[in-house]
Coordinates of N, CA and C in Angstrom, one line a residue:
X805 N 186.3 -76.7 -47.6 CA 185.2 -76.4 -48.5 C 183.9 -77.1 -48.0
X806 N 182.8 -76.4 -47.9 CA 181.5 -77.0 -47.5 C 181.0 -78.0 -48.6
X807 N 180.3 -79.0 -48.1 CA 179.9 -80.0 -49.0 C 178.9 -79.5 -50.1
X808 N 179.0 -80.1 -51.3 CA 178.0 -79.7 -52.3 C 176.6 -80.0 -51.9
X809 N 175.6 -79.1 -52.3 CA 174.3 -79.3 -51.8 C 173.3 -78.6 -52.7
X810 N 172.0 -78.8 -52.6 CA 171.1 -78.0 -53.3 C 170.7 -76.8 -52.4
X811 N 170.9 -75.6 -52.9 CA 170.8 -74.4 -52.1 C 169.7 -73.5 -52.7
X812 N 169.0 -72.8 -51.8 CA 168.1 -71.7 -52.3 C 169.1 -70.6 -52.7
X813 N 168.8 -69.8 -53.7 CA 169.6 -68.5 -53.9 C 169.3 -67.5 -52.8
X814 N 170.4 -67.0 -52.3 CA 170.3 -65.9 -51.3 C 169.6 -64.7 -51.9
X815 N 168.8 -64.0 -51.1 CA 168.3 -62.8 -51.5 C 169.2 -61.6 -51.3
X816 N 169.1 -60.6 -52.1 CA 170.0 -59.4 -51.9 C 169.8 -58.8 -50.5
X817 N 170.8 -58.1 -50.0 CA 170.7 -57.4 -48.7 C 170.5 -55.9 -49.1
X818 N 169.4 -55.3 -48.4 CA 169.2 -53.9 -48.6 C 168.3 -53.7 -49.8
X819 N 168.1 -52.4 -50.1 CA 167.2 -52.0 -51.2 C 167.9 -50.9 -52.0
X820 N 167.3 -50.8 -53.2 CA 167.7 -49.7 -54.1 C 166.6 -48.6 -54.1
X821 N 166.9 -47.3 -54.3 CA 166.0 -46.3 -54.3 C 166.0 -45.7 -55.7
X822 N 164.9 -45.9 -56.5 CA 164.9 -45.3 -57.8 C 164.3 -43.9 -57.6
X823 N 165.0 -42.9 -58.2 CA 164.5 -41.5 -58.0 C 164.3 -41.0 -59.5
X824 N 163.1 -40.8 -59.8 CA 162.8 -40.3 -61.2 C 162.8 -38.8 -61.2
X825 N 162.5 -38.2 -62.4 CA 162.7 -36.8 -62.5 C 161.4 -36.0 -62.6
X826 N 160.3 -36.6 -62.2 CA 159.0 -36.0 -62.4 C 158.4 -36.1 -63.7
X827 N 159.2 -36.7 -64.7 CA 158.7 -36.9 -66.1 C 158.5 -38.3 -66.4
X828 N 158.7 -39.2 -65.5 CA 158.7 -40.6 -65.8 C 159.7 -41.2 -66.7
X829 N 161.0 -40.6 -66.6 CA 162.0 -41.0 -67.5 C 162.6 -42.3 -67.3
X830 N 162.4 -42.9 -66.1 CA 162.9 -44.2 -65.8 C 161.9 -45.3 -66.4
X831 N 160.7 -44.9 -66.8 CA 159.8 -45.8 -67.5 C 159.6 -47.0 -66.5
X832 N 159.6 -48.2 -67.2 CA 159.3 -49.4 -66.4 C 160.5 -50.1 -65.9
X833 N 161.6 -49.5 -65.9 CA 162.9 -50.1 -65.4 C 162.8 -50.5 -63.9
X834 N 162.3 -49.7 -63.0 CA 162.3 -50.2 -61.7 C 161.4 -51.5 -61.5
X835 N 160.3 -51.5 -62.2 CA 159.4 -52.7 -62.1 C 160.1 -53.9 -62.8
X836 N 160.8 -53.7 -63.8 CA 161.6 -54.8 -64.4 C 162.6 -55.3 -63.4
X837 N 163.2 -54.4 -62.7 CA 164.3 -54.8 -61.7 C 163.7 -55.6 -60.6
X838 N 162.4 -55.2 -60.1 CA 161.7 -55.9 -59.1 C 161.4 -57.3 -59.6
X839 N 160.9 -57.4 -60.8 CA 160.6 -58.7 -61.4 C 161.8 -59.6 -61.5
X840 N 163.0 -59.0 -61.6 CA 164.3 -59.7 -61.7 C 164.8 -60.1 -60.4
X841 N 164.1 -59.8 -59.3 CA 164.5 -60.2 -57.9 C 165.2 -59.1 -57.1
X842 N 165.3 -57.9 -57.6 CA 165.9 -56.8 -56.9 C 165.0 -56.0 -56.1
X843 N 165.2 -55.7 -54.9 CA 164.2 -54.9 -54.0 C 164.4 -53.4 -54.3
X844 N 163.4 -52.8 -55.0 CA 163.5 -51.4 -55.4 C 162.3 -50.5 -54.8
X845 N 162.7 -49.4 -54.3 CA 161.7 -48.4 -53.8 C 161.6 -47.4 -55.0
X846 N 160.4 -47.0 -55.3 CA 160.3 -46.0 -56.4 C 159.7 -44.7 -56.0
X847 N 160.4 -43.6 -56.3 CA 160.0 -42.3 -56.0 C 159.9 -41.5 -57.4
X848 N 158.8 -40.8 -57.6 CA 158.7 -40.1 -58.8 C 159.4 -38.8 -58.9
X849 N 159.9 -38.3 -57.8 CA 160.7 -37.0 -57.9 C 161.5 -37.0 -56.5
X850 N 162.3 -35.9 -56.4 CA 163.3 -35.9 -55.3 C 162.7 -35.7 -54.0
X851 N 161.6 -34.9 -53.8 CA 161.0 -34.7 -52.5 C 160.5 -36.0 -51.9
X852 N 159.9 -36.8 -52.8 CA 159.4 -38.1 -52.3 C 160.6 -39.0 -52.0
X853 N 161.6 -38.9 -52.7 CA 162.8 -39.7 -52.4 C 163.4 -39.4 -51.1
X854 N 163.4 -38.1 -50.7 CA 163.9 -37.6 -49.4 C 163.1 -38.3 -48.3
X855 N 161.8 -38.3 -48.4 CA 160.9 -39.0 -47.4 C 161.2 -40.5 -47.3
X856 N 161.4 -41.2 -48.5 CA 161.8 -42.5 -48.4 C 163.1 -42.7 -47.7
X857 N 164.1 -41.8 -48.0 CA 165.4 -42.0 -47.5 C 165.4 -41.8 -46.0
X858 N 164.6 -40.9 -45.5 CA 164.5 -40.7 -44.0 C 163.9 -41.9 -43.4
X859 N 163.0 -42.5 -44.1 CA 162.3 -43.7 -43.5 C 163.2 -44.9 -43.5
X860 N 163.9 -45.1 -44.7 CA 164.7 -46.4 -44.8 C 166.1 -46.3 -44.4
X861 N 166.7 -45.1 -44.4 CA 168.0 -44.9 -43.8 C 169.1 -45.7 -44.5
X862 N 169.9 -46.4 -43.7 CA 171.0 -47.2 -44.2 C 170.6 -48.4 -44.9
X863 N 169.3 -48.8 -44.9 CA 168.9 -49.9 -45.7 C 168.9 -49.7 -47.2
X864 N 169.0 -48.4 -47.6 CA 169.1 -48.1 -49.0 C 170.6 -48.2 -49.3
X865 N 170.9 -49.1 -50.3 CA 172.2 -49.5 -50.7 C 172.7 -48.9 -52.0
X866 N 171.7 -48.3 -52.8 CA 172.1 -47.7 -54.0 C 171.0 -46.8 -54.6
X867 N 171.4 -46.0 -55.6 CA 170.4 -45.1 -56.2 C 170.3 -45.3 -57.7
X868 N 169.1 -45.4 -58.2 CA 168.8 -45.6 -59.7 C 168.3 -44.2 -60.2
X869 N 169.1 -43.6 -61.1 CA 168.7 -42.3 -61.6 C 168.6 -42.4 -63.2
X870 N 167.7 -41.5 -63.7 CA 167.6 -41.5 -65.2 C 168.7 -40.7 -65.8
X871 N 169.4 -41.2 -66.8 CA 170.4 -40.5 -67.4 C 170.0 -39.3 -68.1
X872 N 168.8 -39.2 -68.6 CA 168.3 -38.2 -69.3 C 168.1 -36.9 -68.5
X873 N 168.0 -37.1 -67.2 CA 167.8 -35.9 -66.3 C 169.1 -35.1 -66.0
X874 N 170.2 -35.6 -66.4 CA 171.4 -34.8 -66.4 C 172.2 -34.8 -65.1
X875 N 173.3 -34.0 -65.1 CA 174.2 -34.0 -64.0 C 173.5 -33.3 -62.8
X876 N 172.8 -32.3 -63.0 CA 172.1 -31.6 -62.0 C 171.2 -32.5 -61.2
X877 N 170.5 -33.4 -61.8 CA 169.7 -34.3 -61.1 C 170.4 -35.2 -60.1
X878 N 171.6 -35.7 -60.6 CA 172.4 -36.5 -59.7 C 172.9 -35.7 -58.5
X879 N 173.3 -34.4 -58.7 CA 173.8 -33.6 -57.7 C 172.7 -33.4 -56.7
X880 N 171.5 -33.1 -57.2 CA 170.4 -32.8 -56.2 C 170.0 -34.0 -55.4
X881 N 170.0 -35.1 -56.1 CA 169.6 -36.4 -55.3 C 170.6 -36.7 -54.3
X882 N 171.8 -36.6 -54.6 CA 172.9 -36.9 -53.6 C 172.8 -35.9 -52.4
X883 N 172.6 -34.6 -52.7 CA 172.5 -33.7 -51.7 C 171.3 -33.8 -50.7
X884 N 170.2 -34.3 -51.3 CA 169.0 -34.5 -50.5 C 169.0 -35.9 -49.8
X885 N 169.4 -37.0 -50.5 CA 169.2 -38.3 -50.0 C 170.5 -38.8 -49.3
X886 N 171.6 -38.3 -49.7 CA 172.9 -38.7 -49.1 C 173.0 -38.7 -47.6
X887 N 172.6 -37.6 -46.9 CA 172.8 -37.5 -45.5 C 171.9 -38.5 -44.7
X888 N 170.8 -39.0 -45.3 CA 170.0 -40.0 -44.6 C 170.4 -41.4 -44.9
X889 N 171.2 -41.6 -45.9 CA 171.5 -43.0 -46.3 C 173.0 -43.4 -46.3
X890 N 173.8 -42.3 -46.2 CA 175.2 -42.5 -46.3 C 175.8 -42.8 -47.7
X891 N 174.9 -42.6 -48.7 CA 175.4 -43.0 -50.1 C 176.1 -41.8 -50.7
X892 N 177.2 -42.2 -51.5 CA 177.8 -41.2 -52.3 C 177.7 -41.5 -53.8
X893 N 178.4 -40.8 -54.7 CA 178.3 -41.0 -56.1 C 178.7 -42.4 -56.6
X894 N 179.5 -43.1 -55.7 CA 179.9 -44.5 -56.2 C 178.8 -45.5 -56.1
X895 N 177.6 -45.1 -55.5 CA 176.5 -45.9 -55.3 C 175.4 -45.5 -56.2
X896 N 175.7 -44.7 -57.2 CA 174.7 -44.2 -58.2 C 174.8 -45.1 -59.5
X897 N 173.6 -45.5 -60.0 CA 173.5 -46.1 -61.4 C 172.7 -45.2 -62.3
X898 N 173.3 -44.9 -63.4 CA 172.6 -44.0 -64.5 C 172.0 -45.0 -65.4
X899 N 170.6 -44.8 -65.7 CA 169.9 -45.7 -66.6 C 169.2 -44.9 -67.7
X900 N 169.4 -45.4 -68.9 CA 168.7 -44.7 -70.0 C 169.6 -44.5 -71.2
X901 N 169.2 -43.5 -72.0 CA 170.1 -43.2 -73.2 C 171.4 -42.6 -72.8
X902 N 172.4 -42.9 -73.7 CA 173.7 -42.5 -73.4 C 173.8 -41.0 -73.3
X903 N 174.6 -40.5 -72.3 CA 174.8 -39.1 -72.1 C 175.9 -38.6 -73.0
X904 N 175.9 -37.2 -73.2 CA 177.0 -36.7 -74.0 C 178.3 -36.8 -73.2
X905 N 179.4 -36.6 -73.9 CA 180.7 -36.9 -73.3 C 181.1 -35.9 -72.2
X906 N 180.7 -34.6 -72.4 CA 180.9 -33.6 -71.4 C 180.2 -34.0 -70.1
X907 N 179.0 -34.5 -70.1 CA 178.3 -34.9 -68.9 C 178.9 -36.1 -68.3
X908 N 179.3 -37.0 -69.1 CA 180.0 -38.2 -68.6 C 181.2 -37.8 -67.9
X909 N 182.0 -36.9 -68.4 CA 183.3 -36.5 -67.8 C 183.0 -35.8 -66.5
X910 N 182.0 -35.0 -66.4 CA 181.6 -34.3 -65.1 C 181.3 -35.4 -64.0
X911 N 180.5 -36.4 -64.5 CA 180.0 -37.4 -63.6 C 181.2 -38.2 -63.1
X912 N 182.1 -38.6 -64.0 CA 183.3 -39.3 -63.6 C 184.1 -38.6 -62.6
X913 N 184.2 -37.3 -62.8 CA 185.0 -36.5 -61.9 C 184.3 -36.4 -60.5
X914 N 183.0 -36.6 -60.4 CA 182.3 -36.7 -59.2 C 182.4 -38.0 -58.5
X915 N 182.9 -39.0 -59.2 CA 183.0 -40.3 -58.6 C 181.9 -41.3 -59.0
X916 N 181.0 -41.0 -59.9 CA 180.0 -42.0 -60.4 C 180.7 -43.0 -61.2
X917 N 180.2 -44.3 -60.9 CA 180.9 -45.4 -61.5 C 180.1 -46.3 -62.5
X918 N 178.7 -46.3 -62.2 CA 177.9 -47.3 -62.9 C 177.0 -46.6 -63.8
X919 N 176.7 -47.3 -64.9 CA 175.7 -46.9 -65.9 C 175.2 -48.1 -66.7
X920 N 174.0 -47.9 -67.2 CA 173.5 -49.0 -68.1 C 172.7 -48.2 -69.2
X921 N 173.3 -48.1 -70.4 CA 172.6 -47.4 -71.5 C 171.6 -48.3 -72.1
X922 N 170.5 -47.7 -72.7 CA 169.6 -48.5 -73.5 C 170.2 -48.8 -74.9
X923 N 169.8 -50.0 -75.5 CA 168.9 -51.0 -74.9 C 169.6 -51.9 -74.0
X924 N 168.8 -52.5 -73.1 CA 169.4 -53.5 -72.2 C 168.4 -54.6 -71.8
X925 N 168.9 -55.7 -71.3 CA 168.0 -56.9 -71.0 C 167.8 -57.0 -69.5
X926 N 166.9 -57.8 -69.2 CA 166.6 -58.0 -67.8 C 167.8 -58.5 -67.0
X927 N 168.5 -59.5 -67.6 CA 169.7 -59.9 -66.9 C 170.7 -58.8 -66.6
X928 N 170.8 -57.8 -67.5 CA 171.6 -56.7 -67.2 C 171.2 -55.9 -66.0
X929 N 169.8 -55.7 -65.9 CA 169.2 -54.9 -64.7 C 169.6 -55.7 -63.5
X930 N 169.4 -57.1 -63.5 CA 169.6 -57.8 -62.3 C 171.1 -57.7 -61.9
X931 N 172.0 -57.8 -62.9 CA 173.4 -57.6 -62.6 C 173.7 -56.3 -61.8
X932 N 173.2 -55.2 -62.5 CA 173.6 -53.9 -61.9 C 173.0 -53.7 -60.5
X933 N 171.8 -54.3 -60.4 CA 171.2 -54.2 -59.1 C 171.9 -55.0 -58.0
X934 N 172.2 -56.3 -58.3 CA 172.8 -57.1 -57.3 C 174.2 -56.7 -57.1
X935 N 174.9 -56.1 -58.0 CA 176.3 -55.5 -57.8 C 176.3 -54.6 -56.7
X936 N 175.1 -53.9 -56.4 CA 175.1 -52.9 -55.3 C 174.6 -53.5 -54.0
X937 N 173.7 -54.5 -54.1 CA 173.1 -54.9 -52.8 C 173.3 -56.4 -52.5
X938 N 174.2 -57.1 -53.3 CA 174.3 -58.6 -53.1 C 174.8 -58.8 -51.6
X939 N 174.1 -59.8 -51.0 CA 174.5 -60.2 -49.6 C 174.7 -61.6 -49.5
X940 N 175.1 -62.3 -50.6 CA 175.3 -63.8 -50.5 C 176.5 -64.2 -49.8
X941 N 176.8 -65.5 -49.7 CA 177.9 -66.1 -49.0 C 178.8 -66.8 -50.0
X942 N 179.9 -67.4 -49.4 CA 180.8 -68.1 -50.2 C 180.2 -69.4 -50.8
X943 N 179.1 -69.9 -50.2 CA 178.6 -71.1 -50.6 C 178.0 -70.9 -52.1
X944 N 177.7 -69.7 -52.5 CA 177.2 -69.4 -53.8 C 178.3 -69.1 -54.7
X945 N 179.6 -69.2 -54.3 CA 180.8 -69.1 -55.1 C 180.9 -67.7 -55.8
X946 N 180.5 -66.7 -55.1 CA 180.7 -65.4 -55.7 C 182.0 -64.9 -55.2
X947 N 183.0 -65.6 -55.6 CA 184.4 -65.1 -55.3 C 184.9 -64.0 -56.1
X948 N 184.3 -64.0 -57.3 CA 184.5 -62.9 -58.3 C 183.1 -62.5 -58.6
X949 N 183.0 -61.2 -58.9 CA 181.6 -60.7 -59.4 C 181.2 -61.4 -60.7
X950 N 180.0 -62.0 -60.7 CA 179.5 -62.7 -61.8 C 178.9 -61.8 -62.8
X951 N 179.2 -62.0 -64.1 CA 178.7 -61.0 -65.1 C 177.7 -61.6 -65.9
X952 N 176.5 -61.0 -66.2 CA 175.5 -61.6 -67.0 C 175.9 -61.8 -68.5
X953 N 175.8 -63.0 -68.9 CA 176.1 -63.3 -70.3 C 175.0 -64.2 -70.8
X954 N 175.1 -64.6 -72.1 CA 174.2 -65.6 -72.7 C 175.0 -66.3 -73.7
X955 N 175.8 -67.3 -73.2 CA 176.8 -68.0 -74.1 C 176.3 -69.5 -74.2
X956 N 176.3 -69.9 -75.4 CA 175.9 -71.4 -75.6 C 177.0 -72.3 -75.1
X957 N 176.6 -73.4 -74.5 CA 177.7 -74.3 -73.9 C 177.1 -75.7 -73.9
X958 N 178.0 -76.6 -73.7 CA 177.6 -78.1 -73.4 C 178.3 -78.5 -72.2
X959 N 177.5 -79.2 -71.4 CA 177.9 -79.8 -70.1 C 177.9 -81.3 -70.3
X960 N 179.1 -82.0 -69.9 CA 179.2 -83.4 -70.2 C 179.6 -84.1 -68.9
X961 N 178.9 -85.2 -68.6 CA 179.2 -86.0 -67.4 C 179.1 -87.5 -67.8
X962 N 180.2 -88.2 -67.8 CA 180.2 -89.6 -68.1 C 179.5 -89.9 -69.5
X963 N 179.7 -89.1 -70.5 CA 179.2 -89.4 -71.8 C 177.8 -88.7 -71.9
X964 N 177.2 -88.3 -70.9 CA 175.9 -87.6 -71.0 C 176.1 -86.1 -71.3
X965 N 175.9 -85.7 -72.5 CA 176.1 -84.2 -72.9 C 174.8 -83.5 -73.1
X966 N 174.7 -82.4 -72.4 CA 173.5 -81.6 -72.5 C 173.9 -80.2 -72.9
X967 N 173.0 -79.7 -73.8 CA 173.1 -78.3 -74.2 C 172.6 -77.4 -73.0
X968 N 173.4 -76.3 -72.7 CA 173.0 -75.4 -71.6 C 173.3 -74.0 -72.1
X969 N 172.9 -73.0 -71.3 CA 173.2 -71.6 -71.5 C 173.9 -71.1 -70.3
X970 N 175.1 -70.5 -70.5 CA 175.8 -69.8 -69.5 C 175.1 -68.5 -69.2
X971 N 174.5 -68.4 -68.0 CA 173.7 -67.2 -67.7 C 174.5 -66.1 -67.0
X972 N 175.5 -66.6 -66.2 CA 176.4 -65.6 -65.8 C 177.8 -66.3 -65.6
X973 N 178.8 -65.5 -65.5 CA 180.2 -66.0 -65.6 C 181.1 -65.2 -64.8
X974 N 182.1 -65.9 -64.1 CA 183.2 -65.3 -63.5 C 184.5 -66.1 -63.6
X975 N 185.6 -65.6 -63.1 CA 186.8 -66.4 -63.1 C 186.6 -67.7 -62.3
X976 N 185.8 -67.6 -61.2 CA 185.6 -68.8 -60.3 C 184.6 -69.8 -60.8
X977 N 183.7 -69.4 -61.6 CA 182.6 -70.3 -61.9 C 181.5 -69.7 -62.8
X978 N 180.4 -70.4 -62.9 CA 179.3 -70.0 -63.8 C 178.0 -70.5 -63.3
X979 N 177.0 -69.9 -63.8 CA 175.6 -70.4 -63.6 C 175.1 -71.0 -65.0
X980 N 174.7 -72.3 -65.0 CA 174.3 -73.0 -66.2 C 172.8 -73.0 -66.2
X981 N 172.1 -72.3 -67.1 CA 170.7 -72.4 -67.2 C 170.3 -73.7 -68.0
X982 N 169.5 -74.4 -67.4 CA 169.0 -75.7 -68.0 C 167.8 -76.2 -67.2
X983 N 166.8 -76.8 -67.8 CA 165.7 -77.4 -67.1 C 166.1 -78.8 -66.5
X984 N 167.3 -79.3 -67.0 CA 167.7 -80.6 -66.5 C 169.2 -80.5 -65.9
X985 N 169.4 -79.9 -64.8 CA 170.7 -79.7 -64.3 C 171.2 -81.0 -63.7
X986 N 172.6 -81.2 -63.8 CA 173.2 -82.3 -63.1 C 173.1 -82.1 -61.6
X987 N 173.2 -83.2 -60.9 CA 173.0 -83.1 -59.4 C 174.3 -82.4 -58.8
X988 N 174.0 -81.9 -57.6 CA 175.1 -81.2 -56.8 C 176.1 -82.3 -56.5
X989 N 177.5 -81.9 -56.7 CA 178.5 -82.9 -56.4 C 179.1 -83.5 -57.7
X990 N 178.4 -83.3 -58.8 CA 178.8 -83.9 -60.1 C 180.1 -83.2 -60.6
X991 N 180.9 -83.9 -61.2 CA 182.1 -83.3 -62.0 C 181.8 -83.3 -63.4
X992 N 181.9 -82.1 -64.1 CA 181.5 -81.9 -65.5 C 182.7 -81.5 -66.3
X993 N 182.6 -81.8 -67.6 CA 183.4 -81.1 -68.6 C 182.4 -80.1 -69.2
X994 N 182.9 -78.8 -69.4 CA 182.1 -77.8 -69.9 C 182.7 -77.1 -71.1
X995 N 182.1 -77.0 -72.2 CA 182.5 -76.4 -73.4 C 181.7 -75.1 -73.7
X996 N 182.4 -73.9 -73.4 CA 181.7 -72.7 -73.5 C 182.2 -72.0 -74.8
X997 N 181.2 -71.5 -75.6 CA 181.5 -70.9 -76.9 C 181.5 -69.4 -76.7
X998 N 182.8 -68.9 -76.7 CA 183.0 -67.4 -76.8 C 182.9 -66.9 -78.2
X999 N 182.7 -65.6 -78.4 CA 182.7 -65.2 -79.8 C 183.8 -65.5 -80.7
X1000 N 185.0 -65.6 -80.1 CA 186.2 -66.0 -81.0 C 186.9 -67.3 -80.7
X1001 N 186.3 -68.1 -79.7 CA 187.0 -69.3 -79.5 C 186.1 -70.2 -78.5
X1002 N 186.5 -71.4 -78.3 CA 185.7 -72.3 -77.4 C 186.6 -72.6 -76.2
X1003 N 186.1 -72.5 -75.0 CA 186.8 -72.9 -73.8 C 186.3 -74.2 -73.3
X1004 N 187.3 -75.1 -73.0 CA 187.0 -76.4 -72.4 C 187.6 -76.4 -71.0
X1005 N 186.6 -76.6 -70.1 CA 186.9 -76.4 -68.7 C 186.4 -77.7 -67.9
X1006 N 187.0 -77.9 -66.8 CA 186.4 -78.9 -65.8 C 185.8 -78.1 -64.6
X1007 N 184.7 -78.7 -64.1 CA 184.0 -78.0 -63.1 C 183.2 -79.0 -62.2
X1008 N 182.9 -78.4 -61.0 CA 182.2 -79.2 -60.0 C 180.8 -78.5 -59.7
X1009 N 179.7 -79.2 -59.7 CA 178.4 -78.6 -59.5 C 178.3 -78.4 -58.0
X1010 N 178.3 -77.1 -57.6 CA 178.2 -76.8 -56.2 C 176.8 -76.7 -55.7
X1011 N 175.9 -76.2 -56.4 CA 174.5 -76.1 -55.9 C 173.6 -76.2 -57.2
X1012 N 172.4 -76.6 -56.9 CA 171.3 -76.6 -57.8 C 170.1 -75.8 -57.4
X1013 N 169.5 -75.0 -58.2 CA 168.3 -74.2 -57.9 C 167.2 -75.1 -57.4
X1014 N 166.5 -74.7 -56.3 CA 165.4 -75.4 -55.8 C 164.1 -75.0 -56.6
X1015 N 163.0 -75.4 -56.0 CA 161.7 -75.0 -56.6 C 161.3 -73.6 -56.5
X1016 N 161.7 -73.0 -55.4 CA 161.4 -71.6 -55.0 C 162.4 -70.6 -55.7
X1017 N 162.4 -70.5 -57.0 CA 163.3 -69.7 -57.8 C 163.0 -68.2 -57.4
X1018 N 164.0 -67.4 -57.4 CA 163.8 -65.9 -57.4 C 163.2 -65.5 -58.6
X1019 N 162.4 -64.4 -58.6 CA 161.8 -63.8 -59.8 C 162.9 -63.5 -60.9
X1020 N 162.6 -63.9 -62.1 CA 163.5 -63.7 -63.1 C 164.7 -64.6 -63.2
X1021 N 164.7 -65.6 -62.3 CA 165.9 -66.5 -62.3 C 165.5 -67.8 -63.0
X1022 N 166.4 -68.3 -63.8 CA 166.1 -69.5 -64.5 C 166.5 -70.7 -63.7
X1023 N 166.0 -71.9 -64.1 CA 166.4 -73.2 -63.5 C 167.8 -73.5 -63.9
X1024 N 168.6 -74.1 -63.1 CA 169.9 -74.5 -63.4 C 170.7 -74.8 -62.2
X1025 N 172.1 -74.7 -62.4 CA 173.0 -75.0 -61.3 C 174.2 -74.1 -61.4
X1026 N 174.8 -73.9 -60.2 CA 176.1 -73.2 -60.1 C 177.3 -74.1 -60.1
X1027 N 178.2 -73.8 -60.9 CA 179.5 -74.6 -61.0 C 180.8 -73.8 -60.6
X1028 N 181.7 -74.5 -60.0 CA 183.0 -74.1 -59.7 C 184.0 -74.6 -60.7
X1029 N 184.8 -73.8 -61.3 CA 185.8 -74.2 -62.2 C 187.0 -74.8 -61.5
X1030 N 187.5 -76.0 -61.9 CA 188.5 -76.7 -61.2 C 189.9 -76.4 -61.9
X1031 N 190.6 -75.5 -61.2 CA 192.0 -75.2 -61.6 C 192.2 -75.0 -63.1
X1032 N 191.5 -74.1 -63.8 CA 191.8 -73.9 -65.3 C 193.2 -73.4 -65.5
X1033 N 193.8 -73.9 -66.6 CA 195.1 -73.5 -67.0 C 195.2 -72.1 -67.1
X1034 N 196.4 -71.5 -67.0 CA 196.6 -70.1 -67.1 C 196.1 -69.5 -68.4
X1035 N 196.3 -70.2 -69.5 CA 195.8 -69.7 -70.8 C 194.4 -69.5 -70.8
X1036 N 193.6 -70.4 -70.2 CA 192.2 -70.4 -70.2 C 191.6 -69.3 -69.2
X1037 N 192.3 -69.1 -68.1 CA 192.0 -68.0 -67.1 C 192.2 -66.7 -67.8
X1038 N 193.3 -66.6 -68.6 CA 193.5 -65.3 -69.3 C 192.4 -65.0 -70.3
X1039 N 191.9 -66.1 -71.0 CA 190.9 -65.9 -72.0 C 189.5 -65.5 -71.3
X1040 N 189.3 -66.2 -70.2 CA 188.1 -65.8 -69.4 C 188.2 -64.3 -68.9
X1041 N 189.3 -64.0 -68.4 CA 189.5 -62.6 -67.9 C 189.3 -61.6 -69.0
X1042 N 189.8 -61.9 -70.2 CA 189.7 -61.0 -71.3 C 188.2 -60.8 -71.7
X1043 N 187.5 -61.9 -71.7 CA 186.1 -61.8 -72.1 C 185.2 -61.2 -71.1
X1044 N 185.5 -61.4 -69.7 CA 184.8 -60.7 -68.7 C 185.0 -59.2 -68.7
X1045 N 186.3 -58.8 -69.0 CA 186.6 -57.4 -69.0 C 185.8 -56.7 -70.1
X1046 N 185.6 -57.4 -71.3 CA 184.9 -56.8 -72.4 C 183.3 -56.7 -72.1
X1047 N 182.9 -57.8 -71.3 CA 181.5 -57.8 -70.9 C 181.1 -56.7 -69.9
X1048 N 182.1 -56.5 -68.9 CA 181.8 -55.5 -67.8 C 181.9 -54.1 -68.2
X1049 N 182.7 -53.9 -69.3 CA 182.9 -52.5 -69.7 C 181.6 -51.7 -70.0
X1050 N 180.5 -52.4 -70.4 CA 179.4 -51.7 -70.7 C 178.6 -51.2 -69.5
X1051 N 179.0 -51.7 -68.3 CA 178.4 -51.2 -67.0 C 179.1 -50.1 -66.3
X1052 N 180.2 -49.7 -66.8 CA 181.0 -48.7 -66.1 C 181.0 -47.4 -66.9
X1053 N 180.9 -46.3 -66.1 CA 180.8 -45.0 -66.8 C 182.1 -44.6 -67.4

């Protein structure tokens, strides 16, 4: 295991291509994702998207499409953009108001996996974007996909207890948002408040954010959970499953 250290957060690999429907249905979502640290190219309609796809090629890792444009828009975009980028329906994210069940069933049959219905927060946009283009390494402990949450917690080291916010969470660890993070290498006790219970875990601080934060990223530290008992892992898994359900079609 590499030594604990202060690390800059790795930037995502590749870019997303947002393909609007000529009506501006995506609104400010692409700009919000850019502010959250995701590299997004914006096209107002499909012909413009084709030009960008020809230009960027395999650097395009995913497609952001407005849910209100319907199934036909998804089919059209994949037909036009897919040959230049190698992207299929599993790399599409539908953003906006919930679609009707018939449309959802048709898209599931095509292999579309991702969606984010309104309303949503910036941390949700960051998650959905990074889920497609993340290029980080093991030093950031992304052994399991980290899910955006906003859970109150306490981090305790040698009697020094600090209130923190769990900004993302996985079975392997978490990111603790705090203006006063414990130093890398610290061993902590962490009390995380789930909706129906409190989890008490031991963790090691693996990295601390530096001064050059990514856009939309809070100050804090990444921690690795230290051998949580089976019961706690089960409770974590159950909570993560409930959190991620809202991102899948």
